[in-house]
Coordinates of C-alpha atoms in Angstrom, one line a residue:
M1 CA 8.2 13.3 -1.2
H2 CA 7.2 10.1 -0.9
K3 CA 9.5 6.9 -1.3
F4 CA 9.8 3.4 -2.8
V5 CA 12.3 1.2 -3.2
I6 CA 12.4 -2.4 -4.0
K7 CA 15.4 -5.8 -4.5
Q8 CA 15.5 -6.8 -8.0
P9 CA 17.8 -9.9 -8.3
I10 CA 20.2 -10.4 -10.5
K11 CA 21.1 -14.4 -11.6
T12 CA 22.8 -16.5 -14.5
T13 CA 20.2 -18.8 -16.4
D14 CA 20.9 -21.9 -14.2
N15 CA 19.8 -19.7 -11.1
K16 CA 23.1 -18.7 -9.5
L17 CA 22.5 -14.9 -7.7
L18 CA 24.9 -12.6 -8.1
G19 CA 23.7 -9.6 -5.9
N20 CA 20.2 -7.3 -6.0
E21 CA 19.9 -4.0 -7.2
L22 CA 17.4 -1.9 -4.7
L23 CA 15.2 0.1 -7.2
F24 CA 14.5 3.9 -6.0
A25 CA 10.9 5.8 -6.8
V26 CA 10.4 9.4 -5.5
E27 CA 7.2 10.7 -5.6
K28 CA 7.8 14.3 -5.4
G29 CA 4.4 17.1 -4.4
E30 CA 3.6 20.2 -6.2
N31 CA 5.6 22.0 -3.7
D32 CA 9.0 19.6 -3.7
Q33 CA 12.0 21.3 -5.8
S34 CA 11.4 18.4 -9.1
N35 CA 15.7 18.3 -9.3
D36 CA 18.5 15.6 -9.0
Y37 CA 19.1 16.9 -5.4
G38 CA 15.6 16.8 -4.1
A39 CA 15.7 13.3 -4.9
A40 CA 19.0 12.6 -3.3
D41 CA 18.0 14.1 0.1
A42 CA 14.9 12.0 -0.2
I43 CA 17.3 8.5 -1.3
S44 CA 20.3 9.4 1.3
S45 CA 18.4 9.7 4.3
F46 CA 16.4 6.7 4.0
L47 CA 19.8 4.5 2.8
I48 CA 21.0 6.4 6.4
Q49 CA 17.7 5.3 7.9
N50 CA 18.0 1.2 6.4
S51 CA 21.5 1.0 6.1
S52 CA 21.2 -1.5 9.1
K53 CA 18.7 -3.7 6.7
I54 CA 19.9 -3.5 3.4
D55 CA 20.7 -7.6 2.7
R56 CA 24.8 -8.5 3.7
S57 CA 24.5 -12.1 2.0
A58 CA 24.6 -10.8 -1.6
L59 CA 26.1 -7.7 -3.9
N60 CA 23.6 -4.9 -3.6
F61 CA 24.2 -2.0 -7.1
M62 CA 22.5 0.8 -6.0
T63 CA 22.3 3.7 -8.6
F64 CA 24.3 6.9 -7.5
T65 CA 23.7 10.7 -8.8
P66 CA 26.1 12.9 -8.5
N67 CA 24.8 14.2 -4.9
L68 CA 24.9 11.7 -3.7
L69 CA 28.7 10.3 -4.4
F70 CA 29.6 14.0 -3.2
K71 CA 27.9 13.1 -0.5
N72 CA 29.9 9.5 0.4
V73 CA 26.6 8.0 0.7
P74 CA 27.9 5.2 -0.7
K75 CA 30.7 4.8 2.1
M76 CA 27.6 3.8 3.9
F77 CA 28.3 0.3 2.9
K78 CA 31.5 -2.1 2.8
A79 CA 33.0 -1.9 -0.4
E80 CA 32.9 -5.7 -0.9
E81 CA 29.2 -6.1 0.0
L82 CA 28.4 -3.0 -2.3
V83 CA 28.1 -1.9 -6.4
I84 CA 28.2 1.2 -7.3
Q85 CA 26.0 2.3 -10.2
I86 CA 25.9 4.6 -12.3
E87 CA 23.9 6.5 -15.0
D88 CA 24.5 9.1 -17.8
A89 CA 24.0 12.2 -14.8
V90 CA 27.2 10.9 -13.8
I91 CA 28.9 10.3 -17.1
V92 CA 28.2 13.5 -18.5
H93 CA 28.7 15.6 -15.0
P94 CA 32.0 17.2 -14.6
L95 CA 33.9 15.9 -12.0
A96 CA 32.3 12.4 -12.3
Q97 CA 35.5 10.3 -13.9
K98 CA 37.6 11.6 -10.3
M99 CA 34.8 10.6 -8.5
V100 CA 34.4 7.7 -9.6
Q101 CA 37.9 6.5 -10.0
R102 CA 38.0 7.9 -6.8
Y103 CA 35.2 4.7 -4.9
K104 CA 37.3 2.5 -7.5
E105 CA 40.5 3.0 -5.8
Q106 CA 38.5 2.2 -2.5
G107 CA 38.0 -1.2 -3.2
Y108 CA 34.7 -0.2 -4.5
C109 CA 33.0 -2.3 -7.8
V110 CA 31.2 0.3 -10.7
A111 CA 28.3 -0.6 -12.9
I112 CA 27.3 1.4 -15.5
N113 CA 23.5 1.1 -16.4
D114 CA 21.8 1.1 -19.6
F115 CA 25.1 1.0 -21.3
Q116 CA 25.1 2.9 -24.9
F117 CA 27.4 2.3 -27.9
M118 CA 28.8 6.7 -27.3
P119 CA 32.6 7.5 -26.8
R120 CA 31.4 9.2 -23.5
Y121 CA 31.0 6.1 -22.1
F122 CA 33.9 4.5 -23.3
G123 CA 36.3 7.1 -20.9
F124 CA 34.1 4.9 -18.2
M125 CA 35.3 1.6 -18.9
E126 CA 38.8 1.7 -16.9
Y127 CA 36.9 1.6 -13.8
T128 CA 33.3 -0.1 -14.3
D129 CA 33.3 -4.0 -13.4
Y130 CA 30.0 -4.5 -15.1
I131 CA 28.4 -3.5 -18.3
K132 CA 24.4 -3.1 -18.3
I133 CA 22.3 -3.5 -21.6
N134 CA 18.8 -2.8 -21.6
V135 CA 17.2 -5.5 -24.2
R136 CA 14.1 -3.8 -24.4
E137 CA 15.2 -0.4 -25.9
T138 CA 18.7 -1.4 -27.5
K139 CA 18.9 -2.8 -31.3
N140 CA 20.2 -6.2 -31.9
T141 CA 23.2 -5.5 -34.0
Q142 CA 23.9 -2.8 -30.6
V143 CA 23.1 -5.6 -28.5
D144 CA 26.2 -8.0 -29.7
N145 CA 28.6 -4.6 -30.4
M146 CA 28.2 -3.8 -27.1
I147 CA 29.0 -7.0 -25.3
R148 CA 31.6 -7.8 -27.7
M149 CA 33.6 -4.6 -27.0
A150 CA 32.7 -5.3 -23.4
K151 CA 33.8 -8.2 -23.4
G152 CA 37.1 -7.5 -24.9
F153 CA 37.9 -4.7 -22.0
G154 CA 36.9 -8.1 -19.5
K155 CA 33.6 -6.5 -18.4
M156 CA 31.2 -8.9 -17.3
C157 CA 27.4 -7.8 -18.8
I158 CA 23.8 -7.7 -17.5
A159 CA 20.5 -8.2 -19.6
T160 CA 18.2 -5.3 -17.7
N161 CA 14.2 -5.2 -18.4
I162 CA 13.4 -8.7 -18.7
E163 CA 9.8 -9.2 -18.2
S164 CA 8.5 -11.6 -20.0
E165 CA 9.5 -15.0 -21.1
D166 CA 9.7 -14.2 -24.7
I167 CA 12.4 -11.4 -24.3
Y168 CA 14.5 -13.6 -21.7
N169 CA 14.6 -16.1 -24.7
F170 CA 15.5 -13.2 -26.7
A171 CA 18.7 -11.8 -24.3
K172 CA 19.6 -15.0 -23.9
K173 CA 20.8 -15.4 -27.6
F174 CA 23.8 -13.0 -26.7
N175 CA 27.2 -13.7 -24.1
F176 CA 25.7 -12.3 -21.5
D177 CA 26.5 -13.4 -18.3
Y178 CA 23.7 -12.3 -15.9
F179 CA 19.8 -11.3 -16.2
E180 CA 17.7 -9.0 -14.3
G181 CA 14.1 -7.9 -14.8
S182 CA 10.6 -8.9 -13.3
Y183 CA 10.2 -11.8 -15.6
V184 CA 14.0 -13.0 -13.6
S185 CA 13.5 -14.8 -10.5
K186 CA 10.9 -16.9 -11.8
A187 CA 12.3 -17.6 -15.4
A188 CA 14.7 -20.5 -13.4
I189 CA 12.0 -21.7 -11.7
V190 CA 10.8 -25.6 -12.6
K191 CA 7.3 -26.9 -10.9
T192 CA 6.8 -29.6 -9.5
N193 CA 4.0 -32.4 -8.9
K194 CA 4.0 -31.8 -5.6
I195 CA 5.1 -29.4 -2.6
Q196 CA 8.3 -30.0 -1.5
Y197 CA 9.8 -27.6 2.0
M198 CA 13.4 -26.2 2.4
Q199 CA 14.8 -29.0 4.6
S200 CA 17.4 -26.7 6.9
N201 CA 13.6 -25.7 8.0
F202 CA 11.8 -28.9 8.0
F203 CA 14.6 -30.2 10.4
Q204 CA 14.1 -27.1 12.5
L205 CA 10.5 -28.7 13.1
L206 CA 12.3 -31.8 13.5
V207 CA 13.6 -31.0 16.2
A208 CA 10.5 -29.0 17.7
V209 CA 8.2 -31.4 17.8
T210 CA 10.2 -34.0 19.5
R211 CA 11.5 -31.3 22.1
D212 CA 10.7 -33.6 25.8
L213 CA 7.8 -30.4 26.2
P214 CA 6.9 -29.4 22.8
D215 CA 6.5 -25.8 21.8
V216 CA 3.4 -25.2 20.0
D217 CA 4.4 -21.7 19.4
E218 CA 7.0 -22.5 18.7
I219 CA 6.2 -25.1 16.3
Q220 CA 3.5 -22.6 14.8
M221 CA 6.2 -20.3 13.8
I222 CA 8.5 -22.5 11.5
I223 CA 5.2 -24.2 9.8
E224 CA 4.3 -20.5 9.0
R225 CA 7.1 -19.9 7.5
D226 CA 7.8 -22.1 4.9
A227 CA 4.7 -22.2 2.0
S228 CA 5.2 -25.8 1.6
L229 CA 4.7 -26.9 5.3
T230 CA 2.0 -24.5 5.8
Y231 CA 0.1 -26.0 2.7
E232 CA 0.1 -29.6 3.7
L233 CA -0.4 -29.3 7.1
L234 CA -3.8 -28.1 5.9
R235 CA -4.4 -30.0 3.8
L236 CA -4.3 -33.0 5.8
V237 CA -6.2 -31.7 8.8
N238 CA -9.3 -31.0 6.9
S239 CA -9.0 -34.4 4.2
V240 CA -11.3 -36.9 4.9
H241 CA -9.9 -39.0 7.0
F242 CA -10.1 -36.2 10.0
A243 CA -14.1 -34.9 9.0
L244 CA -14.0 -31.9 11.2
R245 CA -17.7 -30.7 11.7
H246 CA -16.3 -26.9 11.2
R247 CA -13.1 -27.2 8.6
T248 CA -9.8 -24.8 8.9
A249 CA -7.2 -22.5 7.5
S250 CA -5.2 -21.6 10.8
V251 CA -1.9 -23.1 11.1
K252 CA -2.7 -22.8 15.2
Q253 CA -5.5 -24.7 15.1
A254 CA -4.8 -27.4 12.5
I255 CA -1.5 -28.2 15.0
M256 CA -4.0 -28.2 18.3
V257 CA -6.3 -30.8 16.2
L258 CA -3.8 -32.6 15.1
G259 CA -2.0 -32.8 18.8
I260 CA 1.2 -33.6 19.4
E261 CA 1.8 -37.2 19.0
Q262 CA -0.4 -37.0 15.5
L263 CA 2.1 -34.5 14.3
K264 CA 5.1 -36.3 15.2
K265 CA 3.9 -39.0 12.6
W266 CA 2.6 -36.3 9.9
V267 CA 6.4 -35.6 10.2
Y268 CA 8.0 -38.2 10.3
L269 CA 6.2 -39.2 6.9
L270 CA 7.2 -36.1 5.5
S271 CA 11.3 -37.0 6.4
F272 CA 11.0 -40.4 4.4
D273 CA 9.1 -38.1 1.5
Q274 CA 12.1 -36.8 0.0
S275 CA 11.6 -37.6 -3.6
G276 CA 15.1 -35.3 -4.4
Q277 CA 13.3 -32.4 -6.3
K278 CA 14.4 -30.1 -4.2
T279 CA 12.0 -26.3 -3.9
S280 CA 13.5 -22.9 -5.0
E281 CA 14.5 -21.0 -1.7
D282 CA 13.2 -17.8 -4.2
M283 CA 10.9 -18.7 -4.1
L284 CA 9.5 -19.9 -0.8
K285 CA 11.4 -16.5 0.2
I286 CA 9.0 -15.2 -2.1
S287 CA 6.0 -16.8 -0.3
F288 CA 7.1 -15.4 3.0
M289 CA 7.9 -12.0 2.2
R290 CA 4.7 -11.4 0.2
A291 CA 3.1 -13.1 3.8
T292 CA 5.1 -10.8 6.2
F293 CA 4.5 -8.4 3.5
C294 CA 0.8 -8.4 3.2
S295 CA 0.2 -8.7 7.5
E296 CA 2.1 -5.7 8.1
L297 CA 0.6 -3.4 5.5
F298 CA -2.9 -4.8 6.6
Q299 CA -2.7 -2.8 9.5
Y300 CA -2.1 0.7 7.6
A301 CA -6.1 -1.0 5.2
K302 CA -9.5 0.4 6.8
E303 CA -12.3 -1.7 6.3
M304 CA -10.9 -5.4 5.3
P305 CA -13.4 -8.1 5.8
I306 CA -10.2 -10.4 6.8
N307 CA -8.3 -10.7 10.0
K308 CA -4.6 -10.0 10.4
S309 CA -3.4 -13.4 10.8
E310 CA -6.1 -14.2 7.5
A311 CA -3.6 -11.3 5.4
Y312 CA -0.5 -13.5 6.9
L313 CA -1.6 -17.0 4.9
M314 CA -2.7 -14.9 1.9
G315 CA 0.7 -13.4 0.7
M316 CA 1.8 -17.1 1.7
L317 CA -0.8 -18.8 0.0
S318 CA -0.4 -16.3 -2.9
A319 CA 3.6 -18.1 -4.1
L320 CA 2.7 -21.4 -4.5
T321 CA 1.4 -21.5 -8.4
L322 CA 5.1 -20.6 -8.2
M323 CA 6.2 -24.2 -6.8
V324 CA 3.8 -26.7 -7.9
D325 CA 2.1 -27.0 -11.3
A326 CA -1.2 -26.5 -10.3
T327 CA -3.7 -23.4 -10.7
M328 CA -4.8 -21.1 -7.8
E329 CA -8.1 -22.3 -8.2
E330 CA -7.0 -26.8 -7.6
L331 CA -4.8 -25.6 -4.9
L332 CA -7.7 -23.7 -3.0
E333 CA -10.2 -26.2 -3.4
E334 CA -8.3 -28.6 -0.6
I335 CA -8.4 -26.1 1.8
P336 CA -10.5 -24.0 3.2
V337 CA -9.5 -20.5 3.3
Q338 CA -12.4 -17.7 3.0
E339 CA -14.3 -16.9 -0.2
T340 CA -13.4 -12.8 0.1
I341 CA -9.5 -15.0 0.2
K342 CA -10.3 -17.3 -3.2
K343 CA -11.3 -13.9 -4.8
A344 CA -8.3 -12.4 -4.3
L345 CA -5.4 -14.9 -5.2
I346 CA -7.9 -15.7 -8.0
R347 CA -9.4 -12.7 -9.8
H348 CA -8.2 -10.1 -7.7
E349 CA -11.8 -8.9 -6.9
G350 CA -13.0 -6.8 -3.6
R351 CA -10.4 -5.2 -0.9
C352 CA -8.1 -8.5 -0.4
G353 CA -7.5 -8.5 -4.4
I354 CA -6.7 -4.4 -4.0
L355 CA -4.4 -5.8 -1.0
Y356 CA -2.6 -8.3 -2.4
E357 CA -2.1 -6.7 -6.0
L358 CA -0.5 -3.2 -4.3
V359 CA 1.8 -5.9 -2.9
L360 CA 2.5 -7.3 -6.4
C361 CA 2.9 -4.6 -7.9
Y362 CA 5.5 -3.1 -5.5
E363 CA 7.2 -6.1 -6.0
T364 CA 7.5 -5.7 -9.9
A365 CA 8.2 -1.7 -9.3
Q366 CA 4.2 -0.4 -11.1
W367 CA 4.4 2.6 -8.3
D368 CA 1.1 3.9 -10.0
R369 CA -0.6 1.6 -9.8
M370 CA 0.8 0.6 -6.5
K371 CA -0.2 4.1 -5.5
E372 CA -4.3 3.7 -6.9
C373 CA -3.9 0.1 -4.6
A374 CA -2.7 2.2 -1.2
E375 CA -5.4 5.3 -2.3
E376 CA -8.0 2.3 -2.1
L377 CA -7.2 0.5 0.9
G378 CA -6.3 4.2 2.7
I379 CA -3.0 3.4 3.6
P380 CA -0.5 6.1 3.9
T381 CA 1.8 5.9 0.2
D382 CA 5.1 7.7 2.6
A383 CA 4.4 4.3 5.6
I384 CA 4.4 1.4 2.3
A385 CA 8.6 2.2 1.9
Q386 CA 9.4 1.3 5.5
V387 CA 7.1 -1.0 5.6
Y388 CA 8.6 -3.5 2.8
M389 CA 12.1 -2.8 4.2
D390 CA 11.7 -3.6 7.5
C391 CA 9.7 -6.7 6.2
Q392 CA 12.4 -7.5 4.2
E393 CA 15.1 -7.7 7.8
E394 CA 12.5 -9.5 9.3
V395 CA 12.7 -12.7 5.5
N396 CA 16.7 -12.0 5.9
N397 CA 17.6 -12.5 9.7
I398 CA 14.8 -15.8 9.9
W399 CA 16.7 -16.8 5.8
L400 CA 20.3 -15.7 7.4
E401 CA 18.6 -18.2 10.6
L402 CA 18.0 -21.3 8.6
S403 CA 21.5 -21.1 6.4
Q404 CA 23.7 -21.0 9.2
S405 CA 21.2 -24.1 10.4
N406 CA 23.7 -27.0 11.1
F407 CA 22.0 -30.0 11.8
E408 CA 24.8 -32.8 12.6
E409 CA 23.6 -36.1 11.0
S410 CA 23.6 -37.9 15.0
E411 CA 21.3 -35.0 16.0
E412 CA 18.7 -36.2 12.7
E413 CA 18.3 -39.1 13.9
K414 CA 18.4 -38.8 18.1
A415 CA 15.3 -36.8 16.4
L416 CA 13.8 -39.1 14.1
A417 CA 14.2 -42.3 17.4
K418 CA 11.8 -40.2 19.4
L419 CA 8.3 -40.1 16.5

């Protein structure tokens, strides 16, 4: 029984994050018992193994079956970091109301997924904090009535299944508090004409290059977790100014070509190049996650025409079009990535294209196509969910470190003075 899990953001229209829903899918084999208990056991065992890797920086919305509720699986998480999400299987269960009431009394928040305008759902309003409405499958008048009723009870409303701009614009006509779907993570992003970088990460680079004995590996690590810095460095080192005999798509090689003194000058120029525009940290997180996920899945893939570091670069560069008002063709013209990577990013061609598509399908919970891609590459499907959780943990830890980095103004000034 293969398990898949992704994290899907729940946001306001101005891109403020409420939390993330952990979406689970369980693929049942021919010999598996096709019932709720088998699926619940699979999810339960997965959560037990990975509870320490769940993102603690935001609310986590998780759907619990009656079996999971009876097993006290929600208690693996603190009440302040979890929203217990329930569906019709819980609503119709004879002991459901008592179970939900008990968790509510213990301080947990509760959400009803795919809320229906039916009497049996009204009985749970007392214990519910969030009402989730599937805007794709609910008629306009019903959506309006549900929201009015929920607001009358003082509940927050979340529009779900927002997979396109049209659906997003439709949902915004109603009085929803939050929005969720594959389109939502990109909906509030404003593309710029120039790539911007994450300030806290740049400050770390600033300090690293001005050490008495700069560590090239540390500098490489800082640059490679920011798609903006990676792209700008590769573009610089492959410019006419350097007239390289052999162009490079390697960050480490680019650092060696520049040398520490030239690198310091580049960082110094970047320190003045702040237009006030802010790169979405969500997009940088997506690029870092794709890069990490691509490179880790690469280790399982067979007959790949690239190496692991190139797989990482492919995932990192894939998110650039989310940040900048330019096509992938235009962006890749300025850096010498392999033709196989170009074809993968632009047209999803070749085995690299299949790996890239696998990552995109996993991102958007397109499980069937994701499985097809995995089989084509020889990647065992039962390993993918664990790889994803491990990558999420790495990304979350890096972002926690960056968000907690407190750079004193004097420290920044000292670093700039050394350049």
